[in-house]
Coordinates of C-alpha atoms and ligand atoms in Angstrom, one line a residue:
M1 CA 80.7 -65.2 0.8
Q2 CA 84.5 -65.4 0.9
L3 CA 85.4 -68.1 3.4
M4 CA 88.3 -68.1 5.9
T5 CA 91.3 -69.9 4.4
N6 CA 94.9 -70.8 5.1
V7 CA 94.4 -71.1 8.9
T8 CA 97.4 -72.5 10.6
S9 CA 96.1 -73.0 14.2
L10 CA 92.9 -73.1 16.2
K11 CA 92.9 -72.7 19.9
G12 CA 90.5 -71.9 22.8
T13 CA 87.3 -72.8 24.4
I14 CA 83.7 -72.5 23.0
E15 CA 80.2 -73.6 24.0
V16 CA 78.2 -74.6 21.0
P17 CA 74.5 -73.6 20.9
G18 CA 71.7 -75.9 22.2
D19 CA 70.8 -79.2 20.6
K20 CA 68.3 -78.8 17.7
S21 CA 66.4 -82.1 18.2
I22 CA 66.0 -81.5 21.9
S23 CA 65.0 -77.8 21.5
H24 CA 62.2 -78.7 19.1
R25 CA 60.9 -81.4 21.4
S26 CA 61.1 -79.2 24.5
I27 CA 58.6 -76.7 22.9
M28 CA 56.3 -79.6 21.7
F29 CA 56.2 -81.4 25.0
G30 CA 55.9 -78.1 26.9
A31 CA 52.9 -77.2 24.7
L32 CA 51.1 -80.6 25.3
A33 CA 51.8 -80.7 29.0
T34 CA 49.8 -78.9 31.7
G35 CA 51.5 -76.1 33.6
K36 CA 54.7 -74.2 32.7
T37 CA 57.8 -75.5 31.1
T38 CA 61.0 -73.5 31.3
I39 CA 63.8 -74.2 28.8
T40 CA 67.4 -73.0 29.2
H41 CA 70.1 -73.0 26.5
F42 CA 67.3 -73.4 23.8
L43 CA 68.7 -73.2 20.3
K44 CA 67.6 -69.8 18.9
A45 CA 68.2 -70.7 15.2
D46 CA 65.7 -70.6 12.3
D47 CA 64.5 -74.2 12.6
C48 CA 63.6 -74.1 16.2
L49 CA 62.2 -70.5 16.0
N50 CA 59.8 -71.9 13.3
T51 CA 58.6 -74.5 15.8
I52 CA 57.9 -71.7 18.4
K53 CA 56.1 -69.6 15.7
I54 CA 53.9 -72.6 14.8
F55 CA 52.9 -73.5 18.4
R56 CA 52.0 -69.8 18.9
Q57 CA 49.7 -70.2 15.8
L58 CA 48.2 -73.2 17.5
G59 CA 47.3 -71.0 20.5
V60 CA 50.2 -71.8 22.9
E61 CA 51.7 -68.9 24.9
I62 CA 55.5 -69.0 24.6
E63 CA 57.6 -66.3 26.2
E64 CA 61.2 -65.7 24.9
K65 CA 63.2 -64.3 27.8
E66 CA 66.8 -63.5 27.7
K67 CA 68.1 -66.7 29.4
E68 CA 65.0 -68.9 29.1
I69 CA 61.9 -69.8 27.1
V70 CA 58.7 -70.3 29.1
V71 CA 55.9 -72.4 27.5
T72 CA 52.5 -72.4 29.1
G73 CA 51.1 -75.8 28.3
V74 CA 47.6 -76.3 27.0
G75 CA 47.3 -80.1 27.5
F76 CA 46.7 -82.8 24.9
Q77 CA 43.4 -81.4 23.7
G78 CA 44.1 -77.7 24.1
L79 CA 45.6 -76.7 20.7
K80 CA 43.5 -74.2 18.7
Q81 CA 42.6 -74.2 15.1
P82 CA 45.2 -71.9 13.3
S83 CA 43.9 -69.2 11.0
D84 CA 46.7 -69.7 8.5
I85 CA 49.0 -72.3 6.9
L86 CA 51.7 -73.6 9.2
D87 CA 55.1 -73.0 7.5
V88 CA 58.0 -74.9 8.9
G89 CA 60.6 -73.2 6.8
N90 CA 63.5 -75.7 6.3
S91 CA 62.7 -77.9 9.3
G92 CA 62.0 -81.6 8.6
T93 CA 61.8 -82.3 12.3
T94 CA 59.0 -79.7 12.8
I95 CA 56.8 -80.9 9.9
R96 CA 57.1 -84.6 10.7
L97 CA 56.7 -84.4 14.4
L98 CA 53.9 -81.9 14.0
M99 CA 52.0 -84.4 11.9
G100 CA 52.0 -86.8 14.8
I101 CA 51.0 -84.1 17.3
L102 CA 48.1 -83.0 15.2
A103 CA 47.0 -86.5 14.3
G104 CA 44.7 -86.8 17.4
Q105 CA 43.5 -83.2 17.5
N106 CA 40.1 -82.0 16.2
L107 CA 41.8 -79.6 13.8
E108 CA 42.3 -79.2 10.1
V109 CA 45.6 -77.8 9.0
I110 CA 47.9 -77.2 6.0
L111 CA 51.6 -77.8 6.6
T112 CA 54.2 -76.5 4.3
G113 CA 57.8 -75.3 4.1
D114 CA 60.6 -74.0 1.9
S115 CA 61.6 -75.5 -1.5
S116 CA 63.7 -78.1 0.2
I117 CA 60.9 -79.3 2.5
Q118 CA 58.6 -79.5 -0.6
K119 CA 60.9 -82.2 -2.0
R120 CA 61.2 -84.3 1.2
P121 CA 59.4 -87.6 1.5
M122 CA 56.4 -87.6 3.8
N123 CA 54.8 -91.0 3.0
R124 CA 57.0 -92.5 5.8
V125 CA 54.8 -90.5 8.2
M126 CA 51.5 -90.2 6.3
L127 CA 51.0 -94.0 5.6
P128 CA 51.2 -95.1 9.2
L129 CA 49.1 -92.1 10.3
Q130 CA 46.4 -93.1 7.7
E131 CA 46.5 -96.6 9.2
M132 CA 45.6 -95.0 12.5
G133 CA 42.7 -93.2 11.0
V134 CA 44.1 -89.7 10.2
E135 CA 43.1 -88.0 7.0
V136 CA 46.4 -86.8 5.6
S137 CA 47.6 -86.2 2.0
G138 CA 50.3 -84.5 0.1
F139 CA 50.2 -81.9 -2.7
E140 CA 48.1 -83.1 -5.7
G141 CA 48.3 -86.8 -4.8
T142 CA 52.0 -86.8 -4.2
Q143 CA 53.7 -87.4 -0.9
F144 CA 55.2 -83.9 -0.8
P145 CA 54.2 -80.7 1.1
P146 CA 51.9 -78.8 1.3
I147 CA 50.3 -81.5 3.4
N148 CA 46.6 -81.4 4.3
L149 CA 45.9 -83.0 7.6
K150 CA 42.6 -83.5 9.5
G151 CA 43.1 -85.0 12.9
N152 CA 41.0 -87.8 14.4
K153 CA 40.1 -87.7 18.1
D154 CA 39.3 -91.5 18.0
I155 CA 42.7 -92.4 16.5
Q156 CA 43.5 -96.1 16.6
P157 CA 46.7 -97.5 18.2
I158 CA 49.3 -98.9 15.8
H159 CA 51.6 -102.0 15.7
Y160 CA 54.3 -100.8 13.3
Q161 CA 57.7 -101.9 12.0
L162 CA 59.5 -98.8 10.8
P163 CA 60.8 -99.4 7.2
V164 CA 63.4 -96.6 7.6
A165 CA 65.8 -95.8 10.4
S166 CA 64.3 -92.4 11.3
A167 CA 63.9 -90.7 14.7
Q168 CA 61.5 -88.2 13.0
V169 CA 59.1 -90.9 11.9
K170 CA 59.4 -92.8 15.2
S171 CA 58.7 -89.6 17.1
A172 CA 55.7 -88.6 14.9
L173 CA 54.2 -92.1 15.6
L174 CA 55.0 -91.9 19.3
F175 CA 53.1 -88.5 19.5
A176 CA 50.2 -89.9 17.5
A177 CA 50.1 -93.1 19.8
L178 CA 49.7 -90.8 22.8
Y179 CA 46.1 -90.0 21.5
A180 CA 45.0 -93.6 21.1
K181 CA 42.9 -95.4 23.8
K182 CA 45.1 -98.6 23.8
E183 CA 48.8 -99.4 23.6
S184 CA 50.8 -99.0 20.4
V185 CA 54.0 -100.9 19.5
I186 CA 56.6 -99.4 17.3
I187 CA 59.6 -101.4 16.2
E188 CA 62.7 -99.6 14.9
K189 CA 64.8 -100.7 11.9
E190 CA 67.9 -99.5 13.7
L191 CA 68.2 -97.6 17.0
T192 CA 67.9 -93.9 16.3
R193 CA 68.1 -90.8 18.6
D194 CA 65.9 -91.3 21.6
H195 CA 65.2 -87.8 22.7
T196 CA 61.4 -88.2 22.4
E197 CA 61.5 -91.3 24.6
V198 CA 63.7 -89.5 27.2
M199 CA 61.3 -86.5 27.2
I200 CA 58.2 -88.6 27.6
R201 CA 59.7 -89.8 31.0
Q202 CA 61.0 -86.3 31.8
F203 CA 57.4 -84.9 31.5
G204 CA 56.0 -87.6 33.8
G205 CA 54.8 -90.1 31.1
Q206 CA 55.5 -93.8 30.8
I207 CA 57.2 -95.6 27.9
D208 CA 58.5 -99.1 27.7
V209 CA 61.6 -99.5 25.5
S210 CA 63.2 -102.9 25.0
G211 CA 66.0 -102.8 22.3
K212 CA 64.3 -101.8 19.1
E213 CA 60.7 -102.4 20.4
I214 CA 58.8 -99.5 22.0
K215 CA 55.4 -99.8 23.8
L216 CA 53.4 -96.7 24.6
S217 CA 50.0 -96.3 26.0
G218 CA 47.7 -93.4 25.0
H219 CA 45.8 -90.9 27.1
Q220 CA 48.7 -90.0 29.4
Q221 CA 49.1 -86.7 31.2
F222 CA 52.3 -84.7 30.9
K223 CA 53.3 -82.1 33.5
G224 CA 55.4 -79.1 32.7
T225 CA 59.0 -79.2 33.8
H226 CA 62.4 -77.7 33.4
V227 CA 64.5 -78.6 30.3
N228 CA 68.2 -77.7 30.2
V229 CA 69.2 -78.3 26.5
P230 CA 72.8 -79.5 26.1
G231 CA 75.0 -78.2 23.3
D232 CA 74.4 -79.9 19.9
I233 CA 77.0 -82.5 19.1
S234 CA 76.0 -82.1 15.5
S235 CA 77.2 -78.4 15.7
A236 CA 80.2 -79.3 17.8
A237 CA 81.2 -81.8 15.0
F238 CA 82.4 -79.0 12.8
F239 CA 84.9 -77.7 15.4
I240 CA 85.8 -81.3 16.4
V241 CA 86.9 -82.0 12.8
A242 CA 88.5 -78.5 12.4
G243 CA 90.6 -79.1 15.6
L244 CA 91.8 -82.5 14.3
L245 CA 92.6 -81.2 10.8
V246 CA 94.2 -77.8 11.3
S247 CA 97.8 -78.1 12.4
N248 CA 98.8 -77.0 15.8
S249 CA 95.3 -76.9 17.3
R250 CA 93.6 -77.6 20.6
I251 CA 89.9 -76.9 21.0
V252 CA 87.9 -77.4 24.2
L253 CA 84.1 -77.7 23.6
K254 CA 82.0 -77.3 26.8
N255 CA 78.6 -78.7 27.5
V256 CA 78.3 -81.0 24.4
G257 CA 75.4 -83.4 24.4
L258 CA 76.7 -86.9 24.7
N259 CA 73.5 -89.0 24.5
Q260 CA 74.6 -92.5 23.4
T261 CA 72.4 -92.5 20.3
R262 CA 74.3 -89.4 19.0
T263 CA 78.0 -90.1 19.7
G264 CA 78.9 -92.2 16.7
I265 CA 81.3 -89.4 15.5
I266 CA 83.4 -89.9 18.6
D267 CA 83.7 -93.7 18.0
V268 CA 84.7 -93.1 14.3
I269 CA 87.3 -90.5 15.2
K270 CA 88.9 -92.9 17.8
A271 CA 88.9 -95.6 15.1
M272 CA 90.7 -93.2 12.7
G273 CA 93.4 -92.5 15.3
G274 CA 92.2 -89.0 16.2
D275 CA 93.1 -87.4 19.6
I276 CA 89.7 -86.8 21.2
S277 CA 88.9 -86.9 24.9
I278 CA 85.9 -86.3 27.1
E279 CA 85.9 -84.8 30.6
D280 CA 83.4 -83.5 33.2
I281 CA 80.6 -85.8 32.2
D282 CA 77.1 -84.8 33.5
E283 CA 75.1 -88.1 33.5
V284 CA 71.7 -86.4 34.1
N285 CA 72.1 -83.8 31.4
E286 CA 73.8 -86.3 29.1
S287 CA 76.6 -83.8 28.4
G288 CA 80.4 -83.2 28.9
T289 CA 83.5 -81.4 27.7
V290 CA 85.1 -82.6 24.5
I291 CA 88.8 -81.8 23.8
V292 CA 90.4 -82.3 20.4
T293 CA 94.0 -81.8 19.2
S294 CA 95.5 -82.0 15.7
S295 CA 96.0 -85.6 14.6
D296 CA 97.3 -87.9 11.9
L297 CA 94.4 -90.0 10.8
V298 CA 93.8 -93.3 8.9
G299 CA 90.8 -94.3 6.8
T300 CA 88.0 -96.4 8.2
E301 CA 84.6 -97.9 7.3
I302 CA 81.4 -96.2 8.5
S303 CA 78.3 -98.5 8.1
G304 CA 75.4 -100.4 9.7
E305 CA 74.0 -99.5 13.1
L306 CA 76.6 -96.7 13.4
I307 CA 74.9 -94.7 10.6
P308 CA 71.9 -93.4 12.6
R309 CA 74.3 -92.5 15.5
L310 CA 76.1 -90.0 13.2
I311 CA 73.7 -89.4 10.3
D312 CA 74.0 -85.6 10.4
E313 CA 77.8 -85.8 10.8
I314 CA 78.5 -87.7 7.6
P315 CA 79.3 -84.5 5.5
I316 CA 81.9 -83.4 8.0
L317 CA 83.3 -86.9 8.5
A318 CA 83.7 -87.2 4.7
L319 CA 85.8 -84.1 4.9
L320 CA 87.8 -85.6 7.7
A321 CA 88.4 -88.7 5.5
T322 CA 89.9 -86.6 2.7
Q323 CA 92.8 -85.9 5.1
A324 CA 93.2 -89.4 6.4
T325 CA 95.7 -91.9 5.0
G326 CA 93.9 -94.6 3.0
T327 CA 90.3 -95.2 1.9
T328 CA 87.2 -94.5 3.9
V329 CA 84.0 -96.3 2.9
I330 CA 80.7 -94.9 4.0
K331 CA 77.7 -97.2 3.3
D332 CA 74.1 -97.9 4.4
A333 CA 73.6 -94.2 4.5
E334 CA 71.0 -93.9 1.7
E335 CA 68.9 -91.6 4.0
L336 CA 71.4 -88.9 3.2
R337 CA 69.9 -88.6 -0.3
V338 CA 66.6 -87.2 1.3
K339 CA 68.0 -84.7 3.8
E340 CA 67.9 -80.9 3.4
T341 CA 69.6 -81.6 0.1
D342 CA 71.0 -84.9 -1.5
R343 CA 74.0 -84.9 0.9
I344 CA 75.8 -87.8 -0.9
Q345 CA 75.8 -85.8 -4.2
A346 CA 76.5 -82.5 -2.6
V347 CA 79.4 -83.7 -0.5
A348 CA 81.0 -85.5 -3.5
D349 CA 80.5 -82.6 -5.9
E350 CA 81.6 -79.8 -3.7
L351 CA 84.6 -81.5 -2.1
S352 CA 85.7 -82.6 -5.6
K353 CA 85.7 -79.0 -6.7
L354 CA 88.2 -78.3 -3.9
G355 CA 90.5 -81.1 -5.2
A356 CA 89.4 -84.0 -2.9
D357 CA 89.0 -87.6 -4.2
V358 CA 85.4 -88.4 -3.2
T359 CA 83.1 -90.8 -5.2
P360 CA 79.4 -91.0 -4.5
T361 CA 77.7 -94.4 -4.3
D362 CA 74.0 -95.3 -4.0
D363 CA 74.1 -95.4 -0.3
G364 CA 77.3 -93.5 0.7
L365 CA 80.7 -92.3 -0.3
I366 CA 84.2 -93.6 -1.0
V367 CA 86.9 -91.1 0.1
K368 CA 90.6 -91.5 -0.7
G369 CA 93.2 -89.5 1.2
P370 CA 95.1 -87.6 2.0
T371 CA 94.6 -85.0 -0.7
P372 CA 95.6 -81.3 -0.4
L373 CA 92.6 -79.0 -0.8
T374 CA 92.7 -76.1 -3.3
A375 CA 90.8 -72.9 -4.0
G376 CA 87.4 -72.8 -5.7
S377 CA 83.8 -71.7 -5.8
V378 CA 81.3 -74.0 -4.0
T379 CA 77.7 -74.0 -2.8
S380 CA 75.8 -75.1 0.3
Y381 CA 72.7 -75.8 -1.8
G382 CA 70.9 -74.0 1.0
D383 CA 71.9 -76.9 3.4
H384 CA 73.3 -75.6 6.7
R385 CA 75.5 -78.7 7.3
I386 CA 77.0 -78.6 3.8
G387 CA 77.8 -74.9 4.2
M388 CA 79.6 -75.4 7.6
M389 CA 81.5 -78.4 6.3
L390 CA 82.8 -76.3 3.3
Q391 CA 84.0 -73.6 5.7
V392 CA 86.0 -76.2 7.6
A393 CA 87.4 -77.5 4.3
A394 CA 88.4 -73.9 3.3
L395 CA 90.5 -73.6 6.5
L396 CA 92.9 -76.1 4.9
V397 CA 93.3 -74.2 1.5
N398 CA 96.7 -72.5 1.6
E399 CA 96.5 -70.4 -1.6
G400 CA 93.7 -68.5 -3.3
E401 CA 90.1 -67.9 -2.3
V402 CA 87.1 -70.2 -1.5
I403 CA 83.8 -68.6 -2.3
L404 CA 80.7 -70.1 -0.8
D405 CA 77.3 -69.5 -2.3
K406 CA 74.1 -69.7 -0.1
S407 CA 76.2 -69.2 3.1
E408 CA 73.2 -67.8 4.9
A409 CA 71.9 -71.4 5.3
V410 CA 74.1 -71.9 8.4
S411 CA 71.5 -69.9 10.4
V412 CA 69.2 -72.9 10.2
S413 CA 71.1 -74.6 13.1
Y414 CA 74.1 -72.4 14.0
P415 CA 73.7 -68.6 13.6
T416 CA 77.0 -67.8 15.4
F417 CA 79.1 -70.4 13.5
F418 CA 81.4 -68.0 11.7
K419 CA 81.8 -65.8 14.8
D420 CA 82.7 -68.8 17.0
L421 CA 85.2 -70.0 14.3
A422 CA 86.8 -66.5 14.2
K423 CA 87.3 -66.6 18.0
L424 CA 89.2 -69.9 17.7
V425 CA 91.4 -68.3 15.0
S426 CA 92.1 -65.2 17.0
D427 CA 92.7 -67.1 20.3
A428 CA 95.4 -69.0 18.4
K429 CA 97.4 -65.8 17.6
Ligands
S3P501 C1 66.2 -85.7 13.7 C2 66.3 -86.9 13.1 C3 67.2 -87.2 11.9 C4 68.2 -86.0 11.7 C5 67.5 -84.7 11.9 C6 66.9 -84.5 13.2 C7 65.3 -85.5 14.9 O1 66.3 -87.2 10.8 O2 68.8 -86.2 10.5 O3 68.5 -83.7 11.7 O4 65.3 -84.5 15.6 O5 64.5 -86.5 15.1 P1 65.6 -88.6 10.3 O6 64.7 -89.0 11.4 O7 65.0 -88.3 9.0 O8 66.8 -89.6 10.2

């Protein structure tokens, strides 16, 4: 696909689609609750549609109406044996959380996904689940999908210190712990997104969180409820950075999710001297309006406990750093190597092709700026966030074409991305 280049201004207001993490969980909790759950502003993108498809295979009725999704819950023991393999497509959240959900069910399933999923590490979930008494194994003795899983109705509680900072692993174990008779204790390596914990309470359950330590009792009852999904800050991130980098721009992003465990990007932009402000905060829905204007930026360091609060935004922050004065060092981000693609290598390789000065390290990137970006042919490697980052980069290329291979990957999280960008370009004219 030929990307949009040489854009001199972006203006206007958009509302990005619903949060991916919250959309997945709303279907999962709705399925395990009793009664109906209604979901508004659900993300109708490939990943979350795969979650819907799988819960239907597990016998859950899910109606897709124009403005809302209605899930008829079956309760904790109501899922049915599927007749076929469960295929998550590209979705790491679906496969990992599903392992926890199926851990305490009397079912035997095979879980798989696309070529990216088949390379993603699953021991991080399988090993603690095995400790809890679940029979779960990867393909031919490896830790990779297809995964065979046989649930255990008498699952044991767990006391577990997470070896990785991962909300997917934490959430899988929280779901599994809900089937145990006694209390489980899960201790995080770093604080990660807490949407599962928030939703346990929203569905009428109880969870005790004290810093990095989480205590959760099993055999709880969840009641169906209404979930209003805020816009995904990880999707808004592409327009936030575009607004900062493209000259003469002002972008207003409505209803952006601002959960504290997700807003690391805002802190980094402020540290880099970016003009970003937040208005109309809705405390209950954890959302607000984000406004950005073109800015001169300086390099910074992104590391430590900040990393899980912006893990999905690192590709687009690396692009931001290419236009900042000075050096930006990103470290402690080794998890990027096992995302939809190796995002450290992908960011360094593809941005270098466009003339940026980006060096990969074991656990991050070193970016020197500012560098002008130039024409070239790049690839998303089938990774939605790499694809969208490269389109934002292309906006800054003044001469020649930027061709993106595997551009269709953006539909994993943001099917209307190119359309929303085109609106900001045309509203600026
Ligand atoms: C997610 C957690 C993160 C994130 C992913 C969504 C979630 O993954 O990168 O896009 O919904 O829990 P890890 O838990 O592997 O860090």
